[in-house]
Coordinates of C-alpha atoms in Angstrom, one line a residue:
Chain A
X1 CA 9.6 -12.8 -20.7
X2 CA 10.7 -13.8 -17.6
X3 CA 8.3 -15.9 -16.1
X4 CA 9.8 -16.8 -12.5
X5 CA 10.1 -13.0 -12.0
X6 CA 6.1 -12.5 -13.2
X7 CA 5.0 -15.5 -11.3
X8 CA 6.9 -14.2 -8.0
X9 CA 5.8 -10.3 -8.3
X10 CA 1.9 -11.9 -8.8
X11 CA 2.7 -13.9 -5.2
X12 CA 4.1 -10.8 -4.0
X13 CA 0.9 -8.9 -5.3
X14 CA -1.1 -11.8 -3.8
X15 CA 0.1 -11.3 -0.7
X16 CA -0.3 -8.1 -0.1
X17 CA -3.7 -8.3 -1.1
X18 CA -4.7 -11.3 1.2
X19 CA -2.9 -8.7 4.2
X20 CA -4.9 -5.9 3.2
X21 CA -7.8 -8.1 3.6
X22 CA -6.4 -9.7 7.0
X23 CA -5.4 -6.5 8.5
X24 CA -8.5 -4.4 7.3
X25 CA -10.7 -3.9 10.3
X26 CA -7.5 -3.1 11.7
X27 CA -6.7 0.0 8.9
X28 CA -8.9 2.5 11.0
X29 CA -7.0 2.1 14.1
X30 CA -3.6 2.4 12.1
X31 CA -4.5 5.7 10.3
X32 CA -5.2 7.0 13.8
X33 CA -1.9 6.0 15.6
X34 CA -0.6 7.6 12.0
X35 CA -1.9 10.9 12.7
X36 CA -1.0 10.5 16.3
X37 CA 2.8 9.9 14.7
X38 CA 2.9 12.8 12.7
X39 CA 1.6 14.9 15.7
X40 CA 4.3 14.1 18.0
X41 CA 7.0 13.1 15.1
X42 CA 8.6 16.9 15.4
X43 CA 9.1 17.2 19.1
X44 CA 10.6 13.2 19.0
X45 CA 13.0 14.7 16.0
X46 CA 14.2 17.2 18.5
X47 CA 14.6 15.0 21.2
X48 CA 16.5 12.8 18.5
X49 CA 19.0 15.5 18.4
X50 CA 19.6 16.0 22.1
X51 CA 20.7 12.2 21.8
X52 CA 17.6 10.9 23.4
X53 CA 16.7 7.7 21.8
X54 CA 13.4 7.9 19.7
X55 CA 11.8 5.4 21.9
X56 CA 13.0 6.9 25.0
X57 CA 11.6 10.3 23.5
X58 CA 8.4 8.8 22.6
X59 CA 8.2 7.7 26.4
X60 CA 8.9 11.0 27.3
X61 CA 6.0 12.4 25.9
X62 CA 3.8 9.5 26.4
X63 CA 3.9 10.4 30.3
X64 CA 3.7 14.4 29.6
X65 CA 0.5 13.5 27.8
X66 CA -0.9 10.9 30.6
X67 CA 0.0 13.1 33.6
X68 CA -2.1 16.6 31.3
X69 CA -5.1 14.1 31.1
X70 CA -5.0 12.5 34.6
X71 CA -5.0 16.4 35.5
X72 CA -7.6 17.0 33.1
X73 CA -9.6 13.5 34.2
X74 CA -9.2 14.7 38.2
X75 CA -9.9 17.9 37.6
X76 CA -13.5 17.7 35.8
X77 CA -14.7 13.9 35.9
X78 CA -15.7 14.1 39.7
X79 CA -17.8 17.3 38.6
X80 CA -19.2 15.1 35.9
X81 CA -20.1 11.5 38.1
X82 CA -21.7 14.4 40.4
X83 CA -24.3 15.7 37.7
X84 CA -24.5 12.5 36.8
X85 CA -25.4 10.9 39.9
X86 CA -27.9 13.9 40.3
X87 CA -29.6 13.2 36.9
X88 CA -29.6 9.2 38.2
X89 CA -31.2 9.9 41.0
X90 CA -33.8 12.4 39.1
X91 CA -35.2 9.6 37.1
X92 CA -34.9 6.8 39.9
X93 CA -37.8 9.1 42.4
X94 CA -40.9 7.5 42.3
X95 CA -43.1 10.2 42.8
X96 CA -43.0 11.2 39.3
X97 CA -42.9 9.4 36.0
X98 CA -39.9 9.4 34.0
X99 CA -41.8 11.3 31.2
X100 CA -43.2 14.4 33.6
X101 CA -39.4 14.6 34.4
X102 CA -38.3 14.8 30.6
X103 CA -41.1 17.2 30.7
X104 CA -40.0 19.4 33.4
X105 CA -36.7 20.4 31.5
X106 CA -36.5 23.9 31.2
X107 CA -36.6 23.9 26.7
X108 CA -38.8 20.8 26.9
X109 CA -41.7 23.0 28.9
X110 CA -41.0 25.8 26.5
X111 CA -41.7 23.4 23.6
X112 CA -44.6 21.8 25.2
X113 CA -46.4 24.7 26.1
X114 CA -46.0 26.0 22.0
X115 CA -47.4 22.4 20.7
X116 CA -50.2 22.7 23.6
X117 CA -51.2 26.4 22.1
X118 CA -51.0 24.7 18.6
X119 CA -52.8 21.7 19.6
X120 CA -55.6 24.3 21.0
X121 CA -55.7 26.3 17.7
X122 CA -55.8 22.8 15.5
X123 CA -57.4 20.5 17.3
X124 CA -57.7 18.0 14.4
X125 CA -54.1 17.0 14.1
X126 CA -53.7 16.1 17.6
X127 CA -50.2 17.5 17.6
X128 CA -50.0 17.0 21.3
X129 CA -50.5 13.7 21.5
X130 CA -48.0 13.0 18.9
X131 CA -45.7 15.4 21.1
X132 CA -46.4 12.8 24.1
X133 CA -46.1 10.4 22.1
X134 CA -42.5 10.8 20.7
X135 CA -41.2 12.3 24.4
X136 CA -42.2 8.8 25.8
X137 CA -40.4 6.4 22.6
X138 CA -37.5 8.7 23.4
X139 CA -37.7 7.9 27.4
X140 CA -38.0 4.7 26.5
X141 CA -34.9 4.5 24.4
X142 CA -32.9 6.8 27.0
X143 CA -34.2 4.2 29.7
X144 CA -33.2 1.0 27.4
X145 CA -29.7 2.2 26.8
X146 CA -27.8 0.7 29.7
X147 CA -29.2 -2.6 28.6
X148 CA -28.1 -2.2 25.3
X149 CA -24.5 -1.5 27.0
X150 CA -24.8 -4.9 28.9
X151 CA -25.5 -6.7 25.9
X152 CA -23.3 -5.3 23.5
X153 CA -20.4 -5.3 26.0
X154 CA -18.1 -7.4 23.7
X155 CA -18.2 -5.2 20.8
X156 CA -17.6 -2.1 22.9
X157 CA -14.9 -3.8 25.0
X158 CA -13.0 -5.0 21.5
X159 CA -13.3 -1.2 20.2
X160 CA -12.4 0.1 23.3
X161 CA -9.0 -2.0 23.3
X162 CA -8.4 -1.6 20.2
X163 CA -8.4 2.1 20.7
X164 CA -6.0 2.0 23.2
X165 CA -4.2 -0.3 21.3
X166 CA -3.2 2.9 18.8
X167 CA -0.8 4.3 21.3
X168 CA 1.4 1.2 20.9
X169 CA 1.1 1.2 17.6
X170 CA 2.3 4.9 17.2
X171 CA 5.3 4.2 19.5
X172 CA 6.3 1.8 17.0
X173 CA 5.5 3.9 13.7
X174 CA 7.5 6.5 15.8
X175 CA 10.5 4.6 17.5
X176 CA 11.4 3.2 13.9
X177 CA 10.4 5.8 11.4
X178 CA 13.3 5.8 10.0
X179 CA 13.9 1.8 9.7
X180 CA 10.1 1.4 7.9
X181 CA 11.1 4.1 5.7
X182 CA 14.3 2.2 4.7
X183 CA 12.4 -1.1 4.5
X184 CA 10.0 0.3 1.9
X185 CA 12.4 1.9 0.0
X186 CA 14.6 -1.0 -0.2
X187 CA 11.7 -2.7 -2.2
X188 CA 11.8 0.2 -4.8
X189 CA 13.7 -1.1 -8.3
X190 CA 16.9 1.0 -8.8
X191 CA 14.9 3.0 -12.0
X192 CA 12.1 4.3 -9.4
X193 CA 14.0 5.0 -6.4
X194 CA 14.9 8.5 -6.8
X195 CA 11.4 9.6 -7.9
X196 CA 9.6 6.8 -5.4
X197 CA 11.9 8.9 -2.5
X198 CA 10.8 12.6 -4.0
X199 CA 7.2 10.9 -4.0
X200 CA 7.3 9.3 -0.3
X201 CA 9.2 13.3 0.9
X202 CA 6.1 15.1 -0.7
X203 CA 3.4 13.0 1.0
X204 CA 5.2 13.0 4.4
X205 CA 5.3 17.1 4.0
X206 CA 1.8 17.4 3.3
X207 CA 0.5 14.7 5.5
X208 CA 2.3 16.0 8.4
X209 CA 1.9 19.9 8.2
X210 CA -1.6 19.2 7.7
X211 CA -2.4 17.2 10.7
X212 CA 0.2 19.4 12.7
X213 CA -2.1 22.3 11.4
X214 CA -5.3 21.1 11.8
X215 CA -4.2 20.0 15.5
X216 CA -3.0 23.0 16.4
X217 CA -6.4 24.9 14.9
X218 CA -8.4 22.6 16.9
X219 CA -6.1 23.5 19.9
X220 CA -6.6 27.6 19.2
X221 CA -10.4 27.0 18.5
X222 CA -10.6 25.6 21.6
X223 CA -8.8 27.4 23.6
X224 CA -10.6 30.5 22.2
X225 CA -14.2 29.2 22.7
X226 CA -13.6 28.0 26.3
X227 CA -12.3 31.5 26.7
X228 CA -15.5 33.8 25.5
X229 CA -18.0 31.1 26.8
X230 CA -16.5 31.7 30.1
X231 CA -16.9 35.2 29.5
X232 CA -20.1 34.9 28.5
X233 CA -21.3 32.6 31.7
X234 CA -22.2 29.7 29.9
X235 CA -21.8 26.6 32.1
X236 CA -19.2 23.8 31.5
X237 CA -17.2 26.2 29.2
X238 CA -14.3 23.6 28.8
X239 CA -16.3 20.9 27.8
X240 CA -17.9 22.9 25.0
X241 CA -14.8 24.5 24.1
X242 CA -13.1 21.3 23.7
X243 CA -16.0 19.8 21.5
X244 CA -16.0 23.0 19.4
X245 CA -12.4 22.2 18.7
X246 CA -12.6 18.8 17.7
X247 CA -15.9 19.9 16.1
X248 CA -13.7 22.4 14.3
X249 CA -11.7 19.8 11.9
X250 CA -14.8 19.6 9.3
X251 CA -14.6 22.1 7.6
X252 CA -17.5 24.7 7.5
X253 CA -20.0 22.1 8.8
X254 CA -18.2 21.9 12.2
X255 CA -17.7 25.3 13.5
X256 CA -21.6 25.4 13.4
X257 CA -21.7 22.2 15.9
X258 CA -19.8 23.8 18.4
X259 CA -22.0 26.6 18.6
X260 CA -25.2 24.9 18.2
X261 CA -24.0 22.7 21.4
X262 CA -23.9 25.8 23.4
X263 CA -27.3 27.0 22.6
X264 CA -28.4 23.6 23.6
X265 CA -26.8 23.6 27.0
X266 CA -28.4 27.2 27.7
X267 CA -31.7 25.9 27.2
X268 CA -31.5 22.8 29.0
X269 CA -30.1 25.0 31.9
X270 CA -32.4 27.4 32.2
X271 CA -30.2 30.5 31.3
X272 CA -31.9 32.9 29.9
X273 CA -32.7 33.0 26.2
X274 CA -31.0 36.5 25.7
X275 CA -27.6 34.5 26.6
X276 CA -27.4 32.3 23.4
X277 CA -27.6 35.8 21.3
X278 CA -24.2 36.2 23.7
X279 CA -23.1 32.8 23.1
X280 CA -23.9 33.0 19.3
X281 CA -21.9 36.1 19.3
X282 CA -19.0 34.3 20.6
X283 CA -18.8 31.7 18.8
X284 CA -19.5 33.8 15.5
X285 CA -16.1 35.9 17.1
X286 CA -13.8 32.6 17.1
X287 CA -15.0 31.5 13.7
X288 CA -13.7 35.1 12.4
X289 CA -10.9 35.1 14.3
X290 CA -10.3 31.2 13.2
X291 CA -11.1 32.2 9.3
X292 CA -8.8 35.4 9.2
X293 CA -6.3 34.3 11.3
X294 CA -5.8 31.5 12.3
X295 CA -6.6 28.9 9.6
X296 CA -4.8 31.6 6.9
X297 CA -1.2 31.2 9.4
X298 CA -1.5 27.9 10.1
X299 CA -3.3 26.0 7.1
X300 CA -3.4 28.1 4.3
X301 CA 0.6 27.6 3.9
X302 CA 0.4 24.0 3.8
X303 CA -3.1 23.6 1.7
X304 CA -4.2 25.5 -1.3
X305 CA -8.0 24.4 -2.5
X306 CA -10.7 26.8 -3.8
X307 CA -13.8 26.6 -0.7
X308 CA -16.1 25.4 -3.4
X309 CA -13.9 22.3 -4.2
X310 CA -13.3 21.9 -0.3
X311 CA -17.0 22.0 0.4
X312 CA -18.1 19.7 -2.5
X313 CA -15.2 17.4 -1.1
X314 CA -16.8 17.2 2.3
X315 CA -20.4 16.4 1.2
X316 CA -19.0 13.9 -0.7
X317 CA -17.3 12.6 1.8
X318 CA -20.1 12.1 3.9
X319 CA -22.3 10.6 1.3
X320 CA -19.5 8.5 1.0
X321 CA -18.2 7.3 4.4
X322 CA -20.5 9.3 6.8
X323 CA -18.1 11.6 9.8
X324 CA -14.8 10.2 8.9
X325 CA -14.9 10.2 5.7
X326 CA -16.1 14.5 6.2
X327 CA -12.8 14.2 8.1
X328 CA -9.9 12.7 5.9
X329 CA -11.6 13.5 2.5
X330 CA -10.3 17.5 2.3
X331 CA -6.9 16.0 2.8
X332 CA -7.1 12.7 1.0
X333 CA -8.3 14.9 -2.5
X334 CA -5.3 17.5 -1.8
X335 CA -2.5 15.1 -1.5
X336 CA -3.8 12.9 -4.5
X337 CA -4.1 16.3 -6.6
X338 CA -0.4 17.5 -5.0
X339 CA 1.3 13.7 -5.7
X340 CA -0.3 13.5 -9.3
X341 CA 1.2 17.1 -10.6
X342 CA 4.5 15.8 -9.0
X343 CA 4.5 12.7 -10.9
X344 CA 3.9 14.4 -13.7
X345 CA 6.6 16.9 -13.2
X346 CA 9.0 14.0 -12.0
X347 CA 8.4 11.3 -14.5
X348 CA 9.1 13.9 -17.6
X349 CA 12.5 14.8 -15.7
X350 CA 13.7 11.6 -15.3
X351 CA 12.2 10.9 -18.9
X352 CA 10.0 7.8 -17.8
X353 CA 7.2 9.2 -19.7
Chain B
X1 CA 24.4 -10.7 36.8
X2 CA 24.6 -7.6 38.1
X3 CA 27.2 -5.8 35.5
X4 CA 25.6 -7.7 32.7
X5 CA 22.4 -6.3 33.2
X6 CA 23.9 -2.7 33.8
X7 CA 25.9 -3.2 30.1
X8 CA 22.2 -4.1 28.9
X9 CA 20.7 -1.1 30.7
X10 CA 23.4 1.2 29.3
X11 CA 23.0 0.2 26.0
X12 CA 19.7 1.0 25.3
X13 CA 20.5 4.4 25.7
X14 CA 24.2 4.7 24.2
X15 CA 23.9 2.8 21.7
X16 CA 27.8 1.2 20.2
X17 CA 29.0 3.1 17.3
X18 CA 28.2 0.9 14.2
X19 CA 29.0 3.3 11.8
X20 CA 32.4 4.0 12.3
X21 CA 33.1 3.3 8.1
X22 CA 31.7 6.7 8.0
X23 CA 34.8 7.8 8.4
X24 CA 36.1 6.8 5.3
X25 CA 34.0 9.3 3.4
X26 CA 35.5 12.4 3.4
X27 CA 32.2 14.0 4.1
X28 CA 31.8 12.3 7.1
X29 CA 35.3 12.2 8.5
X30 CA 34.4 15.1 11.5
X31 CA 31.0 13.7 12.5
X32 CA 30.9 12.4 16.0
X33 CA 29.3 8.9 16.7
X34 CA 25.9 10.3 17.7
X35 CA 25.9 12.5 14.2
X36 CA 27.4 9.2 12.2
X37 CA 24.0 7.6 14.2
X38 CA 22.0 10.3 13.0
X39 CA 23.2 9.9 8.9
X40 CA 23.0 6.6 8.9
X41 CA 19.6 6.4 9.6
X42 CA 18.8 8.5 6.8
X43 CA 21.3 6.5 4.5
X44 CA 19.6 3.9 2.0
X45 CA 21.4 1.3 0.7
X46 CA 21.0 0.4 -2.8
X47 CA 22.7 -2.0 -5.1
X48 CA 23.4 -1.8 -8.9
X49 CA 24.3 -4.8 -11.5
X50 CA 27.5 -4.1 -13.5
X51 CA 26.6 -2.2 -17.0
X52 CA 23.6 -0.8 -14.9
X53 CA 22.5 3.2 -15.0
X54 CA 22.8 4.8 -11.9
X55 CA 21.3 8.8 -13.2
X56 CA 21.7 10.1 -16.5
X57 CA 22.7 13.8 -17.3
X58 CA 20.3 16.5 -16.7
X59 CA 17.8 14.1 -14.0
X60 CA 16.7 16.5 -11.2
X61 CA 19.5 15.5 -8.4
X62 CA 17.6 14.1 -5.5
X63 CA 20.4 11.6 -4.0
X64 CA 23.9 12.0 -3.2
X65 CA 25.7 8.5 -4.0
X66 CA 28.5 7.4 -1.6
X67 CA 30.5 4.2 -3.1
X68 CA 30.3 1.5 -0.4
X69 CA 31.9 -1.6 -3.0
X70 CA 32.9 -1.5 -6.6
X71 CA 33.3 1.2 -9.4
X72 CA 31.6 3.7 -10.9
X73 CA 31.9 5.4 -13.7
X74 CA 31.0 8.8 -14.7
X75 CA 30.3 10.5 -18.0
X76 CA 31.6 13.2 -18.9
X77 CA 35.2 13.3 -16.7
X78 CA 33.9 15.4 -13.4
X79 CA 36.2 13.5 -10.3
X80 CA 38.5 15.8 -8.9
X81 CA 41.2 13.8 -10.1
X82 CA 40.6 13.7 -13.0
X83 CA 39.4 10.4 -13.2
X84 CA 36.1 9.2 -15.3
X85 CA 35.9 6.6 -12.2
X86 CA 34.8 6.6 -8.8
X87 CA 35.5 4.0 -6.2
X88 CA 35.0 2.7 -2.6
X89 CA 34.6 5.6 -0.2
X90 CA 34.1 8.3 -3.1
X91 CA 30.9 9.9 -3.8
X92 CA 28.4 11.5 -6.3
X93 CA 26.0 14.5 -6.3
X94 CA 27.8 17.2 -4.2
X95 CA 29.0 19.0 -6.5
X96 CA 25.2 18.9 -8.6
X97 CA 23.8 19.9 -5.5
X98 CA 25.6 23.4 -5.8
X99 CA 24.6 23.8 -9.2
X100 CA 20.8 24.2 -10.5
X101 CA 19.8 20.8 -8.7
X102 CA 20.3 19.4 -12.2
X103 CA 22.4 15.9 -13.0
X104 CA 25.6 17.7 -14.6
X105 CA 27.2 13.8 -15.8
X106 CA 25.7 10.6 -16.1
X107 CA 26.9 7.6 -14.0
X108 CA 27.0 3.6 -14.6
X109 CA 28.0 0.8 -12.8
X110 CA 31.1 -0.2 -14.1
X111 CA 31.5 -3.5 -11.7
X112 CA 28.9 -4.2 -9.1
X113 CA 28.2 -2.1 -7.3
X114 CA 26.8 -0.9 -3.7
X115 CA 26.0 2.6 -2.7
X116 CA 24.3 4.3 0.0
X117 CA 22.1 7.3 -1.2
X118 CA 21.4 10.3 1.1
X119 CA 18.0 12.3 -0.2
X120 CA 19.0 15.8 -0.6
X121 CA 16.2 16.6 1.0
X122 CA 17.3 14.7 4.4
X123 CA 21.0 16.4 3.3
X124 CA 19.5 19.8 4.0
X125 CA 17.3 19.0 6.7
X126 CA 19.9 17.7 8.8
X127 CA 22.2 20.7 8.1
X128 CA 18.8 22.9 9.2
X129 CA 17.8 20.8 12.3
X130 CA 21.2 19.8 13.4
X131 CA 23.5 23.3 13.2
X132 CA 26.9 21.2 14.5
X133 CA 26.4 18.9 12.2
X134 CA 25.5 21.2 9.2
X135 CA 28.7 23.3 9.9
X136 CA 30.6 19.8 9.9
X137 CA 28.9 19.1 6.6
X138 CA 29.0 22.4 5.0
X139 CA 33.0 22.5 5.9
X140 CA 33.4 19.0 4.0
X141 CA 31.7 20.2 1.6
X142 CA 33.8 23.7 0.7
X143 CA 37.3 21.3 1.0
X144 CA 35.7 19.2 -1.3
X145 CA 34.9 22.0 -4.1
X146 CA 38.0 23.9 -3.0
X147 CA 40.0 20.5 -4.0
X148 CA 38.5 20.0 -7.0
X149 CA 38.7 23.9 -8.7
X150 CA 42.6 23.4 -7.2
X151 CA 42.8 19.9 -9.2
X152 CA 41.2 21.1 -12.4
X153 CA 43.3 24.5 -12.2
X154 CA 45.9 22.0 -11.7
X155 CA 45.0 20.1 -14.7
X156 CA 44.5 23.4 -16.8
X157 CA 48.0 25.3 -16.6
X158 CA 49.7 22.0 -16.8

């Protein structure tokens, strides 16, 4: 045995560990700028081949991508510090208390008048004065939040760098793609390397169409729920239409939130009811059009999974890990069930196994 | 100052051609610098002990070897020429790669050896994404196989 070569591989294996552990609360922000990599890897390829350097390319679309959300930020946030200012000044008048203001919301009468009926019919359970009760702890929270802004500002201003820290860190994964991939591959022993590179093409094919797919759905979905919200009447249509998009990427759970977050902004605006049969409607439209049409075109070529394993995957997910892990487990099971039966395949034909 | 930095300025975005030994490889010999850029990047460079196996017959072919230093040798006789070995500036794998994606020979280092190894994968893909470059390739590629039936029809009347 050779014993300088197992002693250095165990430092090696060392050291990777002890970096895993260093660079851990880092791994979140890594896997984003990676999906933010593969998203804009294609159009950088292209560019590639029109002898724009990859970091000039990356650039490139950096600023396409700043100047579409500076539009996007000066075309809505005024709209937004407006209402916002609106609803500030609501709660700062001093005529009325905080909690006949909550009150006075449109669904929150509705609901107070049913649990005052209730309260009438069964007096002994004094269901109105739990009612109060919970409307005022959740004033009070609403009304202790910007303190607990203030004094969590570190925490939120580290997370808040950090995330626009992945970026940068895309730019790099991008501008040298090609260089990490050689550097990795060059630590492959001569016996592995062929099957390592067949390994490393199949996970960068899945990876990538998937999170190219699952962008571009969210992209339709959006699109398409701004479109028949508008149609519909129901305010701040972009807004929703966006959330139901990003909404969208858990599967089966998340078409529902984007739906459910338009009935909500009905009632709180004071539409009436027979509009969220409308809105429902809509939304059920785009999650047809999105289940026969779209996710069939644009996923269903680069994932194959029965939908009983996909939704057992996402509740375990989120027993797991909670949101993200809902997000990255459907994924995270196909490739480790697509790599395995290549392995297999691959390590009979090169007669490792 | 002034034409230094402009040199500096230019050369971030033409880049001097560093892989003008590309050349030497018959496969390579019309690729312009921007296309010798372009394979390069995709070219891994591996390195092999003398006596060491490079593939044996029958592996699925998933890398095209190009000899960058020492000798080769290949089992059974499939060089053009004739020759059961390969050296600097020859390569490996084209001629599997028209076949059924199968290892037709099996290859050893017979001194040793460094190779660069193109993915067949990245092979295609650059003929797909990059058209001028493919048709480059694919040309190579058809002078290759056309000098090697003419060498073994050569080899067969004689």
């Amino acid at each position: 045995m050779n014993w300088t070569r197992l002693i250095f591989t165990l430092i090696i294996l060392l050291a990777c560990v002890l970096a895993l552990v260093f660079y851990s609360p880092l791994l979140i922000y890594l896997l984003l700028a990676l999906v933010l990599a593969y998203f804009l890897d294609p159009a950088i390829t292209w560019m590639e081949y029109k002898k724009i350097p990859r970091w000039l390319g990356v650039l490139i679309l950096y600023f396409i991508i700043a100047g579409v959300l500076t539009w996007l930020i000066a075309t809505y946030v005024p709209e937004l510090i407006r209402q916002g200012n609106q609803f500030l000044a609501l709660l700062s008048r001093t005529d009325q208390s905080p909690l006949q203001l909550i009150v006075d919301l449109p669904v929150i009468r509705s609901l107070h008048e049913l649990v005052e009926n209730l309260d009438h019919s069964v007096p002994q359970m004094h269901l109105l004065a739990r009612f109060d009760s919970f409307l005022e702890t959740a004033v009070n929270k609403i009304g202790e939040f910007p303190q607990l802004l203030i004094s969590n500002y570190q925490p939120i201003l580290g997370t808040l760098a950090m995330v626009l820290m992945v970026p940068i860190f895309s730019f790099f994964l991008l501008s040298d793609k090609k260089r990490i991939r050689r550097a990795l591959m060059s630590l492959v022993p001569n016996k592995y390397f062929e099957i390592t590179l067949i390994l490393l093409k199949k996970v960068d094919e899945n990876v990538g169409n998937y999170i190219r797919a699952i962008l571009l759905e969210m992209l339709a979905v959006g699109i398409m729920s701004t479109f028949v919200l508008s149609i519909v009447g129901v305010p701040y249509a972009i807004v929703i239409g966006a959330i139901a998009g990003l909404t969208n990427i858990i599967p089966y759970i998340g078409p529902w939130l984007g739906g459910l977050i338009a009935v909500l902004v009905i009632l709180i605006s004071g539409m009436a009811p027979v509009n969220i049969i409308w809105a429902g409607l809509a939304m059920f439209l785009v999650q047809q059009v999105d289940n026969y049409m779209v996710y069939p075109a644009i996923i269903g070529k680069t994932m194959k999974m029965h939908p009983l394993l996909v939704i057992l995957t996402v509740l375990a997910g989120s027993y797991f890990g909670g949101v993200i892990w809902m997000l990255i487990s459907v994924p995270l099971v196909y490739m480790i069930f697509s790599l395995l039966s290549a392995l297999q395949k691959n390590l009979k034909e090169f007669r490792i196994i | 100052m002034a034409p230094r930095f402009l040199l500096w300025f230019k050369r971030l975005f033409v880049s001097p051609d560093l892989h003008k030994d590309l050349l030497k490889y018959s496969l390579f010999k019309e690729l312009n610098a921007h296309q010798r850029k372009i394979m390069a990047s995709f070219l891994h460079e591996r390195e092999f002990k003398a006596g060491e196996s490079i593939f044996e017959a029958n592996y699925p072919l998933e890398v095209i070897y190009f000899i960058e230093s020492g000798e080769m040798e290949l089992t059974p006789i499939l060089a053009a020429d004739g020759n059961t070995v390969l050296k600097k500036h020859q390569f490996v794998g084209v001629l599997d790669l028209f076949s059924e994606k199968k290892r037709l020979n099996s290859a050893n280092a017979r001194t040793d050896l460094k190779l660069r190894a193109l993915s067949e994968k990245d092979f295609q893909e650059l003929i797909a994404k990059d058209p001028a470059l493919g048709v480059k390739l694919l040309k190579a590629c058809c002078c290759f196989l056309s000098d090697f039936i003419a060498e073994h029809s050569r080899q067969n009347r004689s």
